[in-house]
Amino acid sequence: MSWSVLDALLSRPEDVRRMLRARGYSTDLVDEFLRIDREWKELKRKVEELRHEHNVITRSIRQARGEEERRELIEKARRIIQELEALEKKLKELEEQRTSILRRFPNLIRQEVYQICPEDAEEIALKYWGKPRVYREDVDKLLNEVRKTGHNIEYEVINWKPVGHADMLENVLKLGDTEKAGEVAGSRFFYIFDDIVWLDLALALYALDFLSQRGFRIVVPPYMLKHEYMTSVIDFDALKDAIYKIEDEDLYLIGTSEHPLACYLAKRELLEQDLPVLFAGYSPCFRREASAGSRDLKGIFRVHQFHKVEQFVFCLPEESDKWQEFLLNNAEELWRGLEIPYRVVLVCPKEMGRTAAKQYDLEAWMPAQATFREMVSCSNCTDWQSFRLHIRVVRKGMKREYVHTLNSTAIATTRAITAILENHQEPDGVVRVPKVLRKYLEAFPNAPKDYIVPRNVKR
RNA sequence: GCCGGGGUGGCCGAGCCAGGCCCAAGGCGCGGGCCUGCUAAGCCCGUCCCCGUACAGGGGGCGUGGGUUCAAAUCCCACCCCCGGCGCCA
C-alpha cells in the first residue's frame, strides 16, 4: 500500500519535479527527500540487524544452562543494547525528518490538467451557462473575457448600472452592517438582518434538500479539530494563513466542513461495498484570510465566517474522476436553480489548491463588477488526504489501497447572497428571490417570498 | 468531579493476576484454491505496518507516551477515550 506521491518520488521523481515547477515551487524538496530516504533505509537496515542479534540472544537466555552461561548471555545482550541506543535515536530523527518532508509535498497533478493548461495560465474556461445581464458600458469587457477563452455567449444589455452587492446590502436594502461589525469584531465580519437571514437559511436548506435527494447523508460536523487532524486535511500554508487556533487548546476552527468530514473515516479500513460514501456537510466556516490583503474588503463576499453546504465523497481510486464530474454537475444544477449565469473553469497548476490533483471552479457572473467571481470549488484530492488520515479500502485479493476523497462547494451562503443581490436586482433596488427558494421561505410569515424590497420602495 | 470496570489485528474475542517458542489462540468477515452439474456446506491456504524488485529473511505492532528488565499485550507512571454507579448542572 503506497501513497501516490511517495510512489512517484521513488520511481518517477521527474513527475514530482514537474508538478512542483508547475505549481511554482522549488524542486529542491525532491532531492532533499531522496537523500534522507536513502540514509534512513541504510540506517534502518543496520538497526534491524542489531535488533535481530539481540532478539536471538534474548530468546536463548531462558534455555541457558547454568548461571554462568546465563550471566554471559545477559552481558552480551546488554552490550548490543548499548550499541543500539545511539543508532536508534538517530534513526528516529531521520524517520521524523523523512515523514515531515514527505508531508510537505502538494498533490500530484492529473495528466489532463497539464494538457489543457498552457504554461502560466491561471484557469481555462470550459463552459458558460446562462444569459448574463450586462450594463451597456461593460459589454466589451464581458465579450473580451469570453472570446479570449474561445467561447461565445448570449447576453442581455441593460441601460442602468447595477449596484454592487456591498452597497445593495448596506445602503439600498439596509439589511447588513459591516461597519458596526468591524468595530466590535474587526473587518470582514458582518451583521445581516431579516430578509437576508431568511435567505441565508433558505439557501442552506435548498442545497441540503437537493443533495439529500441525490444520495448524500446530510451532516453537521464538529466545528473544531485537533492539530493532528487539521494538518492531515490541509497543508501547512493553509494552516498558517487560513485557520484560526483556539488559545490554550489543541483545537482549530474549521475552514469548511470538508475538514471534519474527511476525518470521519480516519484510520478506518473499508470494504469495497462500503464505497462510495457521500456526505453533505452543513457548518459555519472560519477563515483568517491572512493572505488576502485588502481584496474584497467591502461587503460579505470575503469574510471570516460564513455558512456553507459542502459535498464530500470517499470513493475507490479508479472512480474519483467520475465522482468529480458528479459533484461539479450537482453544483451546476444548484446554481442553475438560482438562475445565476456562470462559467466553469479548470484551475491551472499555479492556482490550484495544494491538496488537489484536479480542480474546477464555478464562477458566477457579477453584473456590477462585470466579471465572474468564484462561488464553487470542486476538487479531486485523490489519496492526499486519505494517506494522512489512513483511510484504506481492502480490495479483491486482500490488497489495501488508500481511498480517494473529493470535495465541492454546494452553496456558500454569503457568496450566493452577493450573486443574488447583483443578478436579480431591478432598477428600483428590488431583488427578486429565485423561485427554487420559495418553498424554504413559505413556512415563515415574515420571510420574503418573491422579492426583497427596500423600505422606501412600494411593491 | 469521585468510585469501580474496561480499551488486544476490519469486527468479535482469549491471553494480563504468577513477564520468556505470544513476531497474539479461536471465531466472524474478506480473498484465493480444492470438491461438486451449479449453489451451499465441507476442506486447505491467505488476510496489521515497515525494510527487502521478488523469493528467502528480518524488524516493529496489543488506546497514546514514558519507565523497569537480557526480555513487556502481560509489571510501574502519566495522559486520552469508553461503560456502570454516585455527585453536580439543566
Coordinates of C-alpha atoms (C1' of nucleotides) in Angstrom, one line a residue:
Chain A
M1 CA 0.0 0.0 0.0
S2 CA 1.6 3.2 -1.1
W3 CA 0.8 6.8 -1.4
S4 CA 0.9 8.1 -5.0
V5 CA 3.3 10.9 -4.2
L6 CA 5.8 8.6 -2.4
D7 CA 5.4 6.1 -5.2
A8 CA 6.3 8.8 -7.7
L9 CA 9.2 10.1 -5.7
L10 CA 10.8 6.7 -5.6
S11 CA 10.1 5.6 -9.2
R12 CA 9.4 8.7 -11.2
P13 CA 11.0 11.7 -9.4
E14 CA 10.8 13.7 -12.6
D15 CA 7.0 13.7 -12.4
V16 CA 7.2 15.2 -8.9
R17 CA 9.6 17.9 -10.1
R18 CA 7.3 18.7 -12.9
M19 CA 4.4 19.1 -10.5
L20 CA 6.4 21.4 -8.2
R21 CA 7.6 23.5 -11.1
A22 CA 4.1 23.8 -12.5
R23 CA 2.7 24.9 -9.1
G24 CA 5.6 27.5 -8.8
Y25 CA 7.6 25.8 -6.1
S26 CA 11.3 24.9 -5.9
T27 CA 12.2 21.3 -6.8
D28 CA 14.8 21.1 -4.0
L29 CA 12.4 19.2 -1.8
V30 CA 12.7 16.1 -4.1
D31 CA 16.4 15.8 -3.7
E32 CA 16.2 16.5 0.0
F33 CA 13.7 13.7 0.3
L34 CA 15.6 11.2 -1.7
R35 CA 18.8 11.9 0.2
I36 CA 17.1 11.4 3.6
D37 CA 15.2 8.4 2.4
R38 CA 18.4 6.7 1.3
E39 CA 20.1 7.5 4.6
W40 CA 17.1 6.3 6.5
K41 CA 16.9 3.0 4.7
E42 CA 20.6 2.3 5.3
L43 CA 20.4 3.0 9.0
K44 CA 17.1 1.1 9.4
R45 CA 18.8 -2.0 8.0
K46 CA 21.7 -1.7 10.3
V47 CA 19.5 -1.2 13.4
E48 CA 17.3 -4.1 12.4
E49 CA 20.3 -6.4 12.1
L50 CA 21.4 -5.5 15.6
R51 CA 17.9 -5.9 17.0
H52 CA 17.8 -9.3 15.4
E53 CA 21.0 -10.3 17.1
H54 CA 19.7 -9.1 20.4
N55 CA 16.4 -11.0 19.9
V56 CA 18.3 -14.2 19.2
I57 CA 20.3 -13.8 22.4
T58 CA 17.3 -12.9 24.4
R59 CA 15.4 -15.9 23.3
S60 CA 18.3 -18.2 24.2
I61 CA 18.5 -16.9 27.7
R62 CA 15.7 -19.0 29.1
Q63 CA 17.4 -22.2 27.8
A64 CA 20.7 -21.2 29.2
R65 CA 22.5 -24.0 31.1
G66 CA 23.6 -22.8 34.4
E67 CA 24.1 -19.4 36.0
E68 CA 27.5 -18.9 34.3
E69 CA 26.2 -19.1 30.7
R70 CA 23.1 -17.1 31.7
R71 CA 25.2 -14.3 33.0
E72 CA 27.3 -14.2 29.9
L73 CA 24.4 -14.0 27.6
I74 CA 22.8 -11.2 29.5
E75 CA 26.1 -9.3 29.4
K76 CA 26.2 -9.8 25.6
A77 CA 22.6 -8.6 25.2
R78 CA 23.4 -5.5 27.3
R79 CA 26.3 -4.6 25.1
I80 CA 24.1 -4.7 22.0
I81 CA 21.6 -2.5 23.7
Q82 CA 24.3 0.0 24.4
E83 CA 25.3 -0.1 20.8
L84 CA 21.8 0.3 19.6
E85 CA 20.9 3.3 21.8
A86 CA 22.6 6.0 19.7
L87 CA 21.7 4.4 16.4
E88 CA 18.0 4.2 17.3
K89 CA 18.0 7.8 18.3
K90 CA 19.5 8.8 15.0
L91 CA 17.0 6.5 13.2
K92 CA 14.1 8.1 14.9
E93 CA 15.4 11.5 13.9
L94 CA 15.8 10.5 10.3
E95 CA 12.4 9.0 10.3
E96 CA 10.8 12.1 11.6
Q97 CA 12.6 14.2 9.0
R98 CA 11.6 11.9 6.3
T99 CA 7.9 12.0 7.2
S100 CA 7.8 15.7 7.7
I101 CA 9.4 16.3 4.3
L102 CA 7.1 13.8 2.7
R103 CA 4.1 15.6 4.2
R104 CA 5.2 18.9 2.7
F105 CA 4.6 17.7 -0.9
P106 CA 1.5 19.0 -2.7
N107 CA -0.6 16.5 -4.6
L108 CA 0.4 15.2 -8.0
I109 CA -1.5 16.8 -10.9
R110 CA -3.7 14.9 -13.3
Q111 CA -2.3 14.5 -16.7
E112 CA -5.1 16.2 -18.5
V113 CA -4.6 19.4 -16.5
Y114 CA -1.1 19.8 -17.9
Q115 CA -2.5 19.2 -21.4
I116 CA -5.3 21.7 -21.1
C117 CA -3.4 24.5 -19.3
P118 CA -0.8 26.5 -21.1
E119 CA 2.2 27.4 -19.0
D120 CA 1.5 30.2 -16.6
A121 CA -2.3 30.1 -17.3
E122 CA -4.3 30.6 -14.1
E123 CA -7.5 29.0 -15.4
I124 CA -9.2 27.8 -18.5
A125 CA -12.9 28.4 -19.1
L126 CA -14.6 25.2 -20.1
K127 CA -18.2 26.3 -20.5
Y128 CA -20.6 29.1 -20.0
W129 CA -24.2 28.9 -18.8
G130 CA -27.0 31.5 -18.7
K131 CA -27.5 34.8 -20.2
P132 CA -25.6 37.5 -18.2
R133 CA -27.1 40.9 -17.8
V134 CA -24.6 43.5 -18.8
Y135 CA -24.6 47.2 -18.3
R136 CA -24.1 48.7 -21.8
E137 CA -20.7 50.2 -21.0
D138 CA -19.4 46.8 -19.8
V139 CA -20.4 44.8 -22.9
D140 CA -16.8 45.0 -24.3
K141 CA -15.4 43.8 -21.1
L142 CA -17.6 40.8 -21.0
L143 CA -17.1 39.9 -24.6
N144 CA -13.3 40.3 -24.3
E145 CA -13.3 38.0 -21.3
V146 CA -15.4 35.4 -23.1
R147 CA -13.8 35.5 -26.5
K148 CA -10.4 35.3 -25.0
T149 CA -11.3 31.8 -23.9
G150 CA -12.7 30.8 -27.3
H151 CA -16.3 30.8 -26.4
N152 CA -19.5 32.7 -27.5
I153 CA -22.4 33.5 -25.3
E154 CA -25.7 35.2 -25.3
Y155 CA -26.2 38.2 -23.1
E156 CA -28.7 40.9 -22.3
V157 CA -27.7 44.6 -22.4
I158 CA -29.2 46.8 -19.7
N159 CA -29.2 50.5 -19.6
W160 CA -28.8 51.1 -15.9
K161 CA -25.8 50.3 -13.8
P162 CA -26.5 47.6 -11.2
V163 CA -25.5 48.5 -7.7
G164 CA -22.7 46.4 -6.2
H165 CA -23.6 43.7 -3.7
A166 CA -22.0 45.6 -0.8
D167 CA -23.9 48.8 -1.4
M168 CA -27.1 46.9 -2.1
L169 CA -26.8 45.1 1.3
E170 CA -25.9 48.1 3.4
N171 CA -27.3 51.2 1.6
V172 CA -30.1 50.1 -0.7
L173 CA -31.7 47.3 1.3
K174 CA -30.2 48.4 4.6
L175 CA -30.1 44.7 5.7
G176 CA -26.4 44.5 6.6
D177 CA -24.0 46.4 8.7
T178 CA -20.3 45.7 8.3
E179 CA -19.3 48.9 9.9
K180 CA -20.6 48.0 13.4
A181 CA -19.3 44.5 12.9
G182 CA -15.9 46.0 12.1
E183 CA -16.0 48.0 15.3
V184 CA -16.8 45.1 17.6
A185 CA -15.1 42.2 15.8
G186 CA -12.9 43.6 13.1
S187 CA -13.0 43.9 9.3
R188 CA -14.5 41.1 7.3
F189 CA -17.2 40.5 9.9
F190 CA -20.9 41.4 9.4
Y191 CA -24.3 41.7 10.8
I192 CA -27.1 40.7 8.5
F193 CA -30.8 41.1 9.2
D194 CA -34.3 39.9 8.4
D195 CA -34.7 39.0 4.8
I196 CA -31.0 38.3 4.3
V197 CA -31.1 35.9 7.3
W198 CA -34.1 34.1 5.8
L199 CA -32.2 34.0 2.5
D200 CA -29.2 32.6 4.2
L201 CA -31.2 29.8 5.8
A202 CA -33.2 29.1 2.7
L203 CA -30.1 28.7 0.6
A204 CA -28.7 26.2 3.0
L205 CA -31.9 24.2 3.1
Y206 CA -32.2 24.3 -0.7
A207 CA -28.7 22.8 -1.0
L208 CA -29.2 20.2 1.7
D209 CA -32.6 19.2 0.4
F210 CA -31.2 18.8 -3.1
L211 CA -28.2 16.7 -2.0
S212 CA -30.1 14.5 0.4
Q213 CA -32.2 13.5 -2.6
R214 CA -29.1 12.7 -4.6
G215 CA -27.8 10.1 -2.2
F216 CA -25.8 12.2 0.3
R217 CA -26.2 11.9 4.0
I218 CA -26.5 15.3 5.4
V219 CA -24.3 16.1 8.4
V220 CA -23.4 18.7 10.9
P221 CA -19.8 18.0 11.9
P222 CA -17.6 19.3 14.7
Y223 CA -16.6 22.9 14.1
M224 CA -13.2 22.4 15.6
L225 CA -10.4 19.8 15.0
K226 CA -7.2 18.8 16.7
H227 CA -3.9 19.8 15.2
E228 CA -3.1 16.2 14.1
Y229 CA -6.3 16.1 12.1
M230 CA -6.2 19.6 10.7
T231 CA -2.7 19.0 9.3
S232 CA -4.0 15.8 7.7
V233 CA -6.6 17.6 5.6
I234 CA -4.9 20.9 4.7
D235 CA -1.3 21.8 4.0
F236 CA 1.0 23.9 6.2
D237 CA 0.5 27.2 4.4
A238 CA -3.3 27.0 4.8
L239 CA -2.9 26.3 8.4
K240 CA -0.8 29.4 8.8
D241 CA -2.9 31.8 6.7
A242 CA -6.4 30.5 6.8
I243 CA -7.1 28.7 10.1
Y244 CA -8.0 30.1 13.5
K245 CA -6.4 28.5 16.5
I246 CA -8.1 28.3 19.9
E247 CA -5.9 29.7 22.5
D248 CA -4.5 27.2 25.1
E249 CA -6.3 24.3 23.5
D250 CA -5.2 21.8 20.8
L251 CA -8.1 23.0 18.6
Y252 CA -8.5 24.8 15.4
L253 CA -11.7 26.2 13.9
I254 CA -12.7 24.5 10.7
G255 CA -12.3 26.5 7.4
T256 CA -15.0 24.3 5.8
S257 CA -16.9 21.2 6.7
E258 CA -14.7 19.4 4.3
H259 CA -12.2 19.2 7.1
P260 CA -14.2 17.3 9.7
L261 CA -16.0 15.3 7.0
A262 CA -12.7 13.9 5.7
C263 CA -11.7 13.0 9.2
Y264 CA -14.9 11.0 9.8
L265 CA -13.4 7.8 8.4
A266 CA -9.9 8.4 9.7
K267 CA -7.9 5.2 10.5
R268 CA -10.7 3.1 9.1
E269 CA -10.4 0.1 6.8
L270 CA -13.3 -0.2 4.4
L271 CA -14.6 -2.9 2.2
E272 CA -15.3 -2.2 -1.5
Q273 CA -19.0 -2.4 -0.9
D274 CA -18.8 0.4 1.7
L275 CA -17.9 2.9 -1.0
P276 CA -18.7 5.4 -2.1
V277 CA -19.6 7.4 1.0
L278 CA -21.4 10.7 0.2
F279 CA -21.7 13.4 2.8
A280 CA -23.3 16.8 2.5
G281 CA -21.9 18.9 5.4
Y282 CA -23.5 22.0 6.8
S283 CA -21.5 24.2 9.0
P284 CA -20.1 27.6 9.6
C285 CA -16.7 28.2 8.1
F286 CA -14.0 30.2 9.7
R287 CA -11.2 31.8 7.7
R288 CA -8.4 34.2 8.7
E289 CA -7.9 35.4 5.2
A290 CA -4.4 36.4 6.3
S291 CA -3.0 36.4 2.8
A292 CA -6.0 38.2 1.2
G293 CA -4.5 41.7 1.8
S294 CA -7.2 44.3 1.2
R295 CA -9.0 42.4 -1.5
D296 CA -12.8 42.3 -1.3
L297 CA -12.8 44.3 1.9
K298 CA -16.3 45.5 1.3
G299 CA -19.5 43.6 2.0
I300 CA -19.8 39.9 2.6
F301 CA -18.0 38.4 -0.3
R302 CA -14.8 37.5 1.5
V303 CA -15.5 37.2 5.2
H304 CA -14.1 35.5 8.3
Q305 CA -17.2 33.4 8.9
F306 CA -20.0 32.1 6.7
H307 CA -22.3 29.1 6.3
K308 CA -21.6 26.6 3.7
V309 CA -23.1 23.3 2.4
E310 CA -20.3 21.2 1.2
Q311 CA -20.3 18.0 -0.9
F312 CA -17.8 15.3 0.2
V313 CA -17.1 11.9 -1.3
F314 CA -14.9 8.9 -0.3
C315 CA -14.6 6.5 -3.2
L316 CA -12.5 3.8 -5.0
P317 CA -9.3 5.3 -6.6
E318 CA -10.3 4.4 -10.1
E319 CA -13.7 6.1 -9.7
S320 CA -12.7 9.5 -8.4
D321 CA -12.7 11.2 -11.8
K322 CA -16.2 10.1 -12.4
W323 CA -17.3 11.4 -8.9
Q324 CA -15.7 14.7 -9.5
E325 CA -17.9 15.2 -12.6
F326 CA -20.9 14.2 -10.4
L327 CA -20.0 16.8 -7.8
L328 CA -19.5 19.5 -10.4
N329 CA -22.8 18.6 -12.0
N330 CA -24.6 18.9 -8.7
A331 CA -23.1 22.3 -8.1
E332 CA -24.1 23.4 -11.6
E333 CA -27.7 22.2 -11.1
L334 CA -27.9 24.1 -7.8
W335 CA -26.6 27.3 -9.4
R336 CA -28.8 27.0 -12.4
G337 CA -31.7 26.7 -10.0
L338 CA -30.7 30.0 -8.5
E339 CA -30.9 31.4 -12.1
I340 CA -27.4 32.8 -11.9
P341 CA -25.2 32.9 -15.1
Y342 CA -21.9 31.2 -14.5
R343 CA -19.0 29.6 -16.1
V344 CA -17.0 26.6 -15.2
V345 CA -13.2 26.9 -15.3
L346 CA -10.4 24.3 -14.9
V347 CA -8.0 25.7 -12.4
C348 CA -4.4 25.5 -13.6
P349 CA -1.5 24.3 -11.6
K350 CA -0.3 27.7 -10.5
E351 CA -3.6 28.5 -8.8
M352 CA -4.7 25.0 -7.7
G353 CA -5.1 24.1 -4.1
R354 CA -2.1 22.1 -2.8
T355 CA -4.3 19.1 -1.9
A356 CA -6.0 18.9 -5.3
A357 CA -4.9 16.8 -8.2
K358 CA -7.6 18.5 -10.4
Q359 CA -9.8 21.4 -9.5
Y360 CA -12.8 23.0 -11.2
D361 CA -14.2 26.4 -10.1
L362 CA -17.7 27.6 -10.8
E363 CA -17.7 31.4 -11.2
A364 CA -20.8 33.4 -11.1
W365 CA -21.4 36.5 -13.2
M366 CA -21.4 39.6 -11.1
P367 CA -23.1 42.4 -13.1
A368 CA -22.0 45.3 -11.0
Q369 CA -18.3 44.3 -11.3
A370 CA -18.8 43.0 -14.8
T371 CA -16.7 39.9 -14.1
F372 CA -17.0 36.3 -13.0
R373 CA -16.3 35.5 -9.3
E374 CA -15.6 32.2 -7.6
M375 CA -18.7 30.6 -6.0
V376 CA -17.8 26.9 -6.0
S377 CA -14.5 25.0 -5.8
C378 CA -14.6 21.3 -6.8
S379 CA -11.5 19.2 -6.1
N380 CA -10.3 15.7 -6.5
C381 CA -7.8 15.2 -3.7
T382 CA -7.1 11.6 -4.8
D383 CA -5.1 10.0 -1.9
W384 CA -3.5 13.1 -0.5
Q385 CA -5.9 13.3 2.5
S386 CA -6.6 9.6 2.9
F387 CA -2.9 8.8 3.1
R388 CA -2.5 11.2 6.0
L389 CA -5.8 10.1 7.6
H390 CA -5.1 6.3 7.0
I391 CA -8.3 5.7 5.2
R392 CA -7.9 2.4 3.3
V393 CA -10.1 0.1 1.3
V394 CA -9.5 -3.7 1.1
R395 CA -9.7 -4.8 -2.5
K396 CA -10.2 -8.2 -4.0
G397 CA -7.1 -10.3 -3.3
M398 CA -6.9 -8.6 0.1
K399 CA -4.8 -5.7 -1.4
R400 CA -5.1 -2.5 0.5
E401 CA -5.3 0.9 -1.1
Y402 CA -5.9 4.4 0.0
V403 CA -9.4 5.7 -0.9
H404 CA -9.8 8.9 -2.9
T405 CA -11.5 11.9 -1.4
L406 CA -13.3 14.7 -3.2
N407 CA -15.0 17.9 -2.1
S408 CA -17.0 20.6 -3.7
T409 CA -18.9 23.6 -2.5
A410 CA -22.6 23.3 -3.0
I411 CA -23.6 26.7 -1.7
A412 CA -21.6 29.1 0.4
T413 CA -24.5 31.3 1.6
T414 CA -22.8 34.7 1.8
R415 CA -21.3 34.5 -1.6
A416 CA -24.6 33.2 -3.1
I417 CA -26.3 36.2 -1.5
T418 CA -23.9 38.6 -3.2
A419 CA -24.6 36.9 -6.5
I420 CA -28.3 37.1 -6.0
L421 CA -28.1 40.8 -4.9
E422 CA -26.5 41.7 -8.2
N423 CA -28.0 39.3 -10.7
H424 CA -31.6 39.6 -9.5
Q425 CA -31.6 43.3 -8.8
E426 CA -34.0 45.5 -10.6
P427 CA -33.6 49.2 -11.4
D428 CA -35.6 50.3 -8.3
G429 CA -33.4 48.3 -6.0
V430 CA -35.9 45.4 -5.5
V431 CA -34.2 42.0 -5.5
R432 CA -36.1 39.0 -7.0
V433 CA -35.9 35.9 -4.9
P434 CA -35.1 32.7 -7.0
K435 CA -38.2 30.5 -7.3
V436 CA -36.4 27.4 -6.0
L437 CA -36.0 29.1 -2.6
R438 CA -39.7 29.8 -2.3
K439 CA -40.6 26.6 -0.5
Y440 CA -38.0 27.1 2.1
L441 CA -39.4 30.5 2.9
E442 CA -43.1 29.6 2.7
A443 CA -43.3 28.4 6.3
F444 CA -42.3 31.8 7.8
P445 CA -44.8 34.6 7.7
N446 CA -42.1 37.3 7.9
A447 CA -39.8 35.7 5.4
P448 CA -39.6 37.3 1.9
K449 CA -41.3 35.2 -0.8
D450 CA -40.9 36.7 -4.3
Y451 CA -39.0 39.9 -3.6
I452 CA -36.7 41.6 -1.2
V453 CA -37.9 45.2 -1.2
P454 CA -36.1 48.3 0.1
R455 CA -38.1 50.1 2.8
N456 CA -38.6 53.2 0.6
V457 CA -39.9 51.3 -2.4
K458 CA -43.6 50.3 -2.7
R459 CA -44.4 46.9 -4.1
Chain B
rG1 C1' -15.8 15.8 39.8
rC2 C1' -15.4 11.0 42.8
rC3 C1' -15.5 5.5 42.9
rG4 C1' -15.4 0.9 40.1
rG5 C1' -14.8 -1.8 35.4
rG6 C1' -12.6 -1.6 30.6
rG7 C1' -9.6 -0.3 25.8
rU8 C1' -6.0 -6.6 22.0
rG9 C1' -5.1 -7.1 14.4
rG10 C1' -11.6 -5.0 9.6
rC11 C1' -15.2 -6.9 13.6
rC12 C1' -15.9 -10.2 17.9
rG13 C1' -12.8 -12.2 21.5
rA14 C1' -8.7 -15.4 24.6
rG15 C1' -4.1 -14.0 26.9
rC16 C1' -2.7 -9.9 31.5
rC17 C1' -3.2 -11.8 38.3
rA18 C1' 2.1 -15.8 38.5
rG19 C1' 7.0 -11.2 32.3
rG20 C1' 10.1 -15.5 28.1
rC21 C1' 8.8 -20.5 21.5
rC22 C1' 2.6 -14.6 22.2
rC23 C1' 6.6 -11.7 15.8
rA24 C1' -1.1 -12.7 19.9
rA25 C1' -5.4 -18.7 20.4
rG26 C1' -10.2 -19.1 18.4
rG27 C1' -14.4 -17.2 15.7
rC28 C1' -16.7 -13.9 12.1
rG29 C1' -15.9 -11.2 7.7
rC30 C1' -13.0 -10.8 3.3
rG31 C1' -9.7 -13.1 -0.7
rG32 C1' -7.8 -17.4 -3.4
rG33 C1' -8.0 -22.7 -4.2
rC34 C1' -10.0 -27.9 -3.8
rC35 C1' -14.5 -30.6 -4.2
rU36 C1' -19.3 -30.7 -6.8
rG37 C1' -23.6 -30.3 -12.9
rC38 C1' -24.4 -25.1 -10.3
rU39 C1' -25.0 -23.0 -5.5
rA40 C1' -24.5 -24.1 -0.4
rA41 C1' -21.9 -27.0 3.0
rG42 C1' -17.1 -29.0 3.9
rC43 C1' -11.7 -28.9 3.5
rC44 C1' -6.9 -26.2 2.5
rC45 C1' -4.1 -21.6 2.2
rG46 C1' -4.1 -16.4 2.9
rU47 C1' -5.8 -11.8 5.3
rC48 C1' -1.7 -5.2 10.6
rC49 C1' 2.6 -1.9 9.2
rC50 C1' 7.8 -1.2 7.5
rC51 C1' 12.7 -2.8 5.1
rG52 C1' 13.7 -6.4 1.1
rU53 C1' 12.3 -5.8 -7.1
rA54 C1' 10.7 -10.9 -6.0
rC55 C1' 11.9 -15.1 -3.0
rA56 C1' 14.2 -16.1 1.4
rG57 C1' 14.7 -13.3 5.6
rG58 C1' 14.3 -9.5 9.2
rG59 C1' 12.2 -5.5 12.3
rG60 C1' 8.1 -3.2 14.7
rG61 C1' 3.0 -3.6 16.5
rC62 C1' -1.9 -5.2 21.8
rG63 C1' -5.6 3.1 23.4
rU64 C1' -1.2 7.1 23.5
rG65 C1' 3.5 8.5 25.6
rG66 C1' 7.3 7.3 29.0
rG67 C1' 9.7 3.7 32.5
rU68 C1' 11.6 -1.1 34.8
rU69 C1' 14.0 -5.7 32.6
rC70 C1' 18.6 -9.6 28.9
rA71 C1' 13.2 -10.0 27.8
rA72 C1' 6.6 -6.4 28.4
rA73 C1' 0.0 -7.4 25.5
rU74 C1' 1.5 -9.0 30.5
rC75 C1' 4.8 -5.1 35.8
rC76 C1' 5.2 0.6 37.0
rC77 C1' 3.9 6.0 35.9
rA78 C1' 1.3 9.8 33.2
rC79 C1' -2.4 11.1 29.7
rC80 C1' -6.7 10.1 26.4
rC81 C1' -11.2 7.6 25.5
rC82 C1' -15.5 4.1 26.6
rC83 C1' -19.1 1.7 30.1
rG84 C1' -21.6 1.5 35.1
rG85 C1' -22.7 3.9 39.9
rC86 C1' -22.7 8.4 42.8
rG87 C1' -22.5 13.7 42.8
rC88 C1' -23.2 18.4 40.3
rC89 C1' -25.9 21.3 36.4
rA90 C1' -30.2 21.9 33.1

